[in-house]
PDB file of C-alpha atoms in Angstrom:
ATOM      1  CA  MET H   1     -24.859  39.091 -44.753  1.00  0.00           C
ATOM      2  CA  SER H   2     -21.250  38.280 -43.271  1.00  0.00           C
ATOM      3  CA  VAL H   3     -22.882  39.070 -40.035  1.00  0.00           C
ATOM      4  CA  ILE H   4     -24.971  36.118 -40.257  1.00  0.00           C
ATOM      5  CA  TYR H   5     -22.153  34.039 -41.394  1.00  0.00           C
ATOM      6  CA  CYS H   6     -20.261  34.916 -38.399  1.00  0.00           C
ATOM      7  CA  LEU H   7     -23.307  34.234 -36.337  1.00  0.00           C
ATOM      8  CA  LEU H   8     -23.925  30.955 -37.583  1.00  0.00           C
ATOM      9  CA  PHE H   9     -20.095  30.116 -37.465  1.00  0.00           C
ATOM     10  CA  PHE H  10     -19.926  31.082 -33.516  1.00  0.00           C
ATOM     11  CA  GLN H  11     -22.937  29.062 -32.742  1.00  0.00           C
ATOM     12  CA  SER H  12     -21.980  25.931 -34.499  1.00  0.00           C
ATOM     13  CA  LEU H  13     -18.584  26.379 -32.838  1.00  0.00           C
ATOM     14  CA  GLN H  14     -20.193  26.841 -29.420  1.00  0.00           C
ATOM     15  CA  GLU H  15     -22.211  23.784 -29.985  1.00  0.00           C
ATOM     16  CA  LEU H  16     -19.220  21.812 -30.917  1.00  0.00           C
ATOM     17  CA  LEU H  17     -17.188  23.026 -28.187  1.00  0.00           C
ATOM     18  CA  SER H  18     -20.002  22.209 -25.453  1.00  0.00           C
ATOM     19  CA  LEU H  19     -20.040  18.803 -26.830  1.00  0.00           C
ATOM     20  CA  THR H  20     -16.394  18.080 -26.792  1.00  0.00           C
ATOM     21  CA  SER H  21     -16.318  19.830 -22.944  1.00  0.00           C
ATOM     22  CA  LEU H  22     -19.047  17.222 -22.106  1.00  0.00           C
ATOM     23  CA  VAL H  23     -17.477  14.001 -23.522  1.00  0.00           C
ATOM     24  CA  VAL H  24     -14.113  15.317 -22.081  1.00  0.00           C
ATOM     25  CA  TRP H  25     -15.537  15.711 -18.605  1.00  0.00           C
ATOM     26  CA  THR H  26     -17.294  12.365 -18.735  1.00  0.00           C
ATOM     27  CA  PHE H  27     -14.162  10.766 -19.436  1.00  0.00           C
ATOM     28  CA  VAL H  28     -12.594  12.648 -16.681  1.00  0.00           C
ATOM     29  CA  VAL H  29     -14.731  11.534 -14.155  1.00  0.00           C
ATOM     30  CA  VAL H  30     -14.869   8.082 -15.340  1.00  0.00           C
ATOM     31  CA  ALA H  31     -11.280   7.862 -15.102  1.00  0.00           C
ATOM     32  CA  ILE H  32     -11.318   9.064 -11.538  1.00  0.00           C
ATOM     33  CA  VAL H  33     -14.003   7.109 -10.306  1.00  0.00           C
ATOM     34  CA  LEU H  34     -11.919   3.693 -11.763  1.00  0.00           C
ATOM     35  CA  LEU H  35      -8.778   4.857 -10.214  1.00  0.00           C
ATOM     36  CA  LYS H  36     -10.403   5.300  -6.788  1.00  0.00           C
ATOM     37  CA  LEU H  37     -11.897   1.864  -7.197  1.00  0.00           C
ATOM     38  CA  TYR H  38      -9.075  -0.193  -8.741  1.00  0.00           C
ATOM     39  CA  CYS H  39      -5.738   1.764  -7.684  1.00  0.00           C
ATOM     40  CA  CYS H  40      -6.702   2.579  -4.235  1.00  0.00           C
ATOM     41  CA  ASP H  41      -8.527  -0.075  -3.035  1.00  0.00           C
ATOM     42  CA  ILE H  42      -6.531  -2.254  -0.287  1.00  0.00           C
ATOM     43  CA  HIS H  43      -5.448  -5.757  -1.680  1.00  0.00           C
ATOM     44  CA  LYS H  44      -3.249  -7.158   1.149  1.00  0.00           C
ATOM     45  CA  GLU H  45      -2.939  -6.603   5.003  1.00  0.00           C
ATOM     46  CA  SER H  46      -0.081  -8.284   6.977  1.00  0.00           C
ATOM     47  CA  VAL H  47       0.856  -8.161  10.378  1.00  0.00           C
ATOM     48  CA  LEU H  48       4.669  -8.771  11.574  1.00  0.00           C
ATOM     49  CA  ILE H  49       5.146  -9.907  15.416  1.00  0.00           C
ATOM     50  CA  VAL H  50       8.386  -9.717  16.814  1.00  0.00           C
ATOM     51  CA  LYS H  51       8.740 -10.748  20.360  1.00  0.00           C
ATOM     52  CA  ASP H  52       9.498  -8.233  22.965  1.00  0.00           C
ATOM     53  CA  LEU H  53       9.652  -5.807  20.092  1.00  0.00           C
ATOM     54  CA  GLY H  54       6.301  -5.168  18.970  1.00  0.00           C
ATOM     55  CA  ILE H  55       3.625  -5.596  15.973  1.00  0.00           C
ATOM     56  CA  GLN H  56       4.058  -4.048  12.399  1.00  0.00           C
ATOM     57  CA  TYR H  57       0.538  -3.269  10.542  1.00  0.00           C
ATOM     58  CA  THR H  58       1.115  -3.037   6.751  1.00  0.00           C
ATOM     59  CA  LYS H  59      -1.638  -2.327   4.274  1.00  0.00           C
ATOM     60  CA  SER H  60      -0.688  -2.845   0.459  1.00  0.00           C
ATOM     61  CA  CYS H  61      -2.537  -1.349  -2.227  1.00  0.00           C
ATOM     62  CA  VAL H  62      -3.116  -2.731  -5.864  1.00  0.00           C
ATOM     63  CA  LEU H  63      -0.475  -0.245  -7.211  1.00  0.00           C
ATOM     64  CA  GLY H  64       2.090  -1.283  -4.583  1.00  0.00           C
ATOM     65  CA  LEU H  65       1.438   1.913  -2.452  1.00  0.00           C
ATOM     66  CA  GLN H  66       2.100   0.859   1.272  1.00  0.00           C
ATOM     67  CA  THR H  67       1.376   2.063   4.690  1.00  0.00           C
ATOM     68  CA  SER H  68       2.873   0.476   7.933  1.00  0.00           C
ATOM     69  CA  GLN H  69       2.139   1.293  11.459  1.00  0.00           C
ATOM     70  CA  PHE H  70       4.484  -0.010  14.389  1.00  0.00           C
ATOM     71  CA  ILE H  71       3.259  -0.708  17.617  1.00  0.00           C
ATOM     72  CA  GLU H  72       5.704  -0.925  20.645  1.00  0.00           C
ATOM     73  CA  HIS H  73       5.494  -4.215  22.767  1.00  0.00           C
ATOM     74  CA  HIS H  74       4.926  -2.207  25.948  1.00  0.00           C
ATOM     75  CA  LYS H  75       1.925  -0.336  24.167  1.00  0.00           C
ATOM     76  CA  ILE H  76      -0.274  -3.744  23.576  1.00  0.00           C
ATOM     77  CA  VAL H  77      -2.497  -4.565  26.494  1.00  0.00           C
ATOM     78  CA  ASP H  78      -4.324  -7.399  24.903  1.00  0.00           C
ATOM     79  CA  VAL H  79      -5.238  -8.886  21.567  1.00  0.00           C
ATOM     80  CA  LEU H  80      -9.076  -9.183  21.174  1.00  0.00           C
ATOM     81  CA  ILE H  81     -11.650 -10.542  18.757  1.00  0.00           C
ATOM     82  CA  ASN H  82     -14.543  -8.109  18.346  1.00  0.00           C
ATOM     83  CA  GLU H  83     -17.711  -8.677  16.989  1.00  0.00           C
ATOM     84  CA  VAL H  84     -19.187  -5.788  14.819  1.00  0.00           C
ATOM     85  CA  ILE H  85     -23.176  -5.796  14.635  1.00  0.00           C
ATOM     86  CA  THR H  86     -24.352  -4.236  11.276  1.00  0.00           C
ATOM     87  CA  MET H  87     -27.738  -3.892   9.635  1.00  0.00           C
ATOM     88  CA  HIS H  88     -27.347  -6.956   7.756  1.00  0.00           C
ATOM     89  CA  GLN H  89     -24.222  -9.019   9.326  1.00  0.00           C
ATOM     90  CA  VAL H  90     -21.983 -10.008  12.036  1.00  0.00           C
ATOM     91  CA  VAL H  91     -18.389  -9.491  11.372  1.00  0.00           C
ATOM     92  CA  CYS H  92     -15.289 -10.372  13.406  1.00  0.00           C
ATOM     93  CA  TYR H  93     -12.189  -8.292  13.480  1.00  0.00           C
ATOM     94  CA  LEU H  94      -9.036  -8.785  15.079  1.00  0.00           C
ATOM     95  CA  THR H  95      -8.067  -6.006  17.396  1.00  0.00           C
ATOM     96  CA  LEU H  96      -5.458  -4.535  19.770  1.00  0.00           C
ATOM     97  CA  LEU H  97      -6.131  -2.970  22.840  1.00  0.00           C
ATOM     98  CA  ILE H  98      -3.215  -0.429  23.118  1.00  0.00           C
ATOM     99  CA  SER H  99      -2.406   2.114  26.109  1.00  0.00           C
ATOM    100  CA  GLU H 100      -1.382   5.554  25.400  1.00  0.00           C
ATOM    101  CA  GLY H 101       1.120   7.194  27.452  1.00  0.00           C
ATOM    102  CA  LYS H 102       4.161   6.277  29.757  1.00  0.00           C
ATOM    103  CA  GLN H 103       4.616   2.771  30.526  1.00  0.00           C
ATOM    104  CA  ASN H 104       4.704   3.230  34.504  1.00  0.00           C
ATOM    105  CA  GLN H 105       1.669   5.610  34.358  1.00  0.00           C
ATOM    106  CA  PRO H 106      -1.198   4.551  36.556  1.00  0.00           C
ATOM    107  CA  ARG H 107      -4.083   5.557  34.622  1.00  0.00           C
ATOM    108  CA  ARG H 108      -3.141   5.284  30.744  1.00  0.00           C
ATOM    109  CA  LYS H 109      -5.601   5.945  28.302  1.00  0.00           C
ATOM    110  CA  HIS H 110      -6.467   2.640  26.078  1.00  0.00           C
ATOM    111  CA  GLU H 111      -7.790   2.629  22.536  1.00  0.00           C
ATOM    112  CA  LEU H 112      -8.838  -0.125  20.189  1.00  0.00           C
ATOM    113  CA  LEU H 113      -6.863  -0.759  16.825  1.00  0.00           C
ATOM    114  CA  PRO H 114      -8.833  -3.011  14.483  1.00  0.00           C
ATOM    115  CA  LEU H 115      -6.846  -5.327  12.114  1.00  0.00           C
ATOM    116  CA  PHE H 116      -7.555  -6.534   8.777  1.00  0.00           C
ATOM    117  CA  MET H 117     -10.817  -4.383   8.063  1.00  0.00           C
ATOM    118  CA  ALA H 118     -10.269  -4.213   4.236  1.00  0.00           C
ATOM    119  CA  THR H 119      -9.855  -8.102   3.529  1.00  0.00           C
ATOM    120  CA  VAL H 120     -12.167  -9.095   6.461  1.00  0.00           C
ATOM    121  CA  PRO H 121     -10.781 -12.725   6.855  1.00  0.00           C
ATOM    122  CA  ASN H 122     -13.294 -15.584   8.462  1.00  0.00           C
ATOM    123  CA  LEU H 123     -13.502 -16.368  11.924  1.00  0.00           C
ATOM    124  CA  VAL H 124     -11.507 -19.428  11.550  1.00  0.00           C
ATOM    125  CA  THR H 125      -8.526 -17.528  10.055  1.00  0.00           C
ATOM    126  CA  ILE H 126      -8.857 -14.619  12.796  1.00  0.00           C
ATOM    127  CA  LYS H 127      -8.845 -17.539  15.371  1.00  0.00           C
ATOM    128  CA  SER H 128      -5.717 -18.961  14.178  1.00  0.00           C
ATOM    129  CA  ILE H 129      -3.879 -15.619  14.091  1.00  0.00           C
ATOM    130  CA  TYR H 130      -5.283 -14.528  17.747  1.00  0.00           C
ATOM    131  CA  HIS H 131      -3.554 -17.980  19.098  1.00  0.00           C
ATOM    132  CA  GLY H 132      -0.317 -17.048  17.386  1.00  0.00           C
ATOM    133  CA  MET H 133      -0.260 -13.501  18.379  1.00  0.00           C
ATOM    134  CA  GLN H 134      -1.224 -14.553  22.217  1.00  0.00           C
ATOM    135  CA  LYS H 135       1.543 -17.295  22.273  1.00  0.00           C
ATOM    136  CA  ILE H 136       4.142 -14.993  20.509  1.00  0.00           C
ATOM    137  CA  LEU H 137       3.180 -11.776  22.854  1.00  0.00           C
ATOM    138  CA  GLY H 138       2.022 -13.572  26.080  1.00  0.00           C
ATOM    139  CA  THR H 139      -0.696 -11.224  26.634  1.00  0.00           C
TER     140      THR H 139
END
């Protein structure tokens, strides 16, 4: 008789634990998704241009986490406006053409660095930033 009570007790305990673990795991998954969506989302991008020195590109997240990248003036070849065609739309990005390697090398490798990819400003805003960068950098 006591063996039957023990089995019933362990069975009900197992059902309670499985229900509790299901609720806990659901809460954990929802919390991770919310953190990813709201806390790691880039909320501000900025470009600081210093004549004859370079460009500092900064991305800021909602929680205040910032990442900055500095590109030296001699590495900047040109400032471009790129049109990116996706399946449903055409998006314009402000892009830096950057050269890698030494300044006096005859054949340097070039790469594109798109700016403002998270905030995606409209073309009028991109054009005004582009003209300002061209004026300061003299490219």
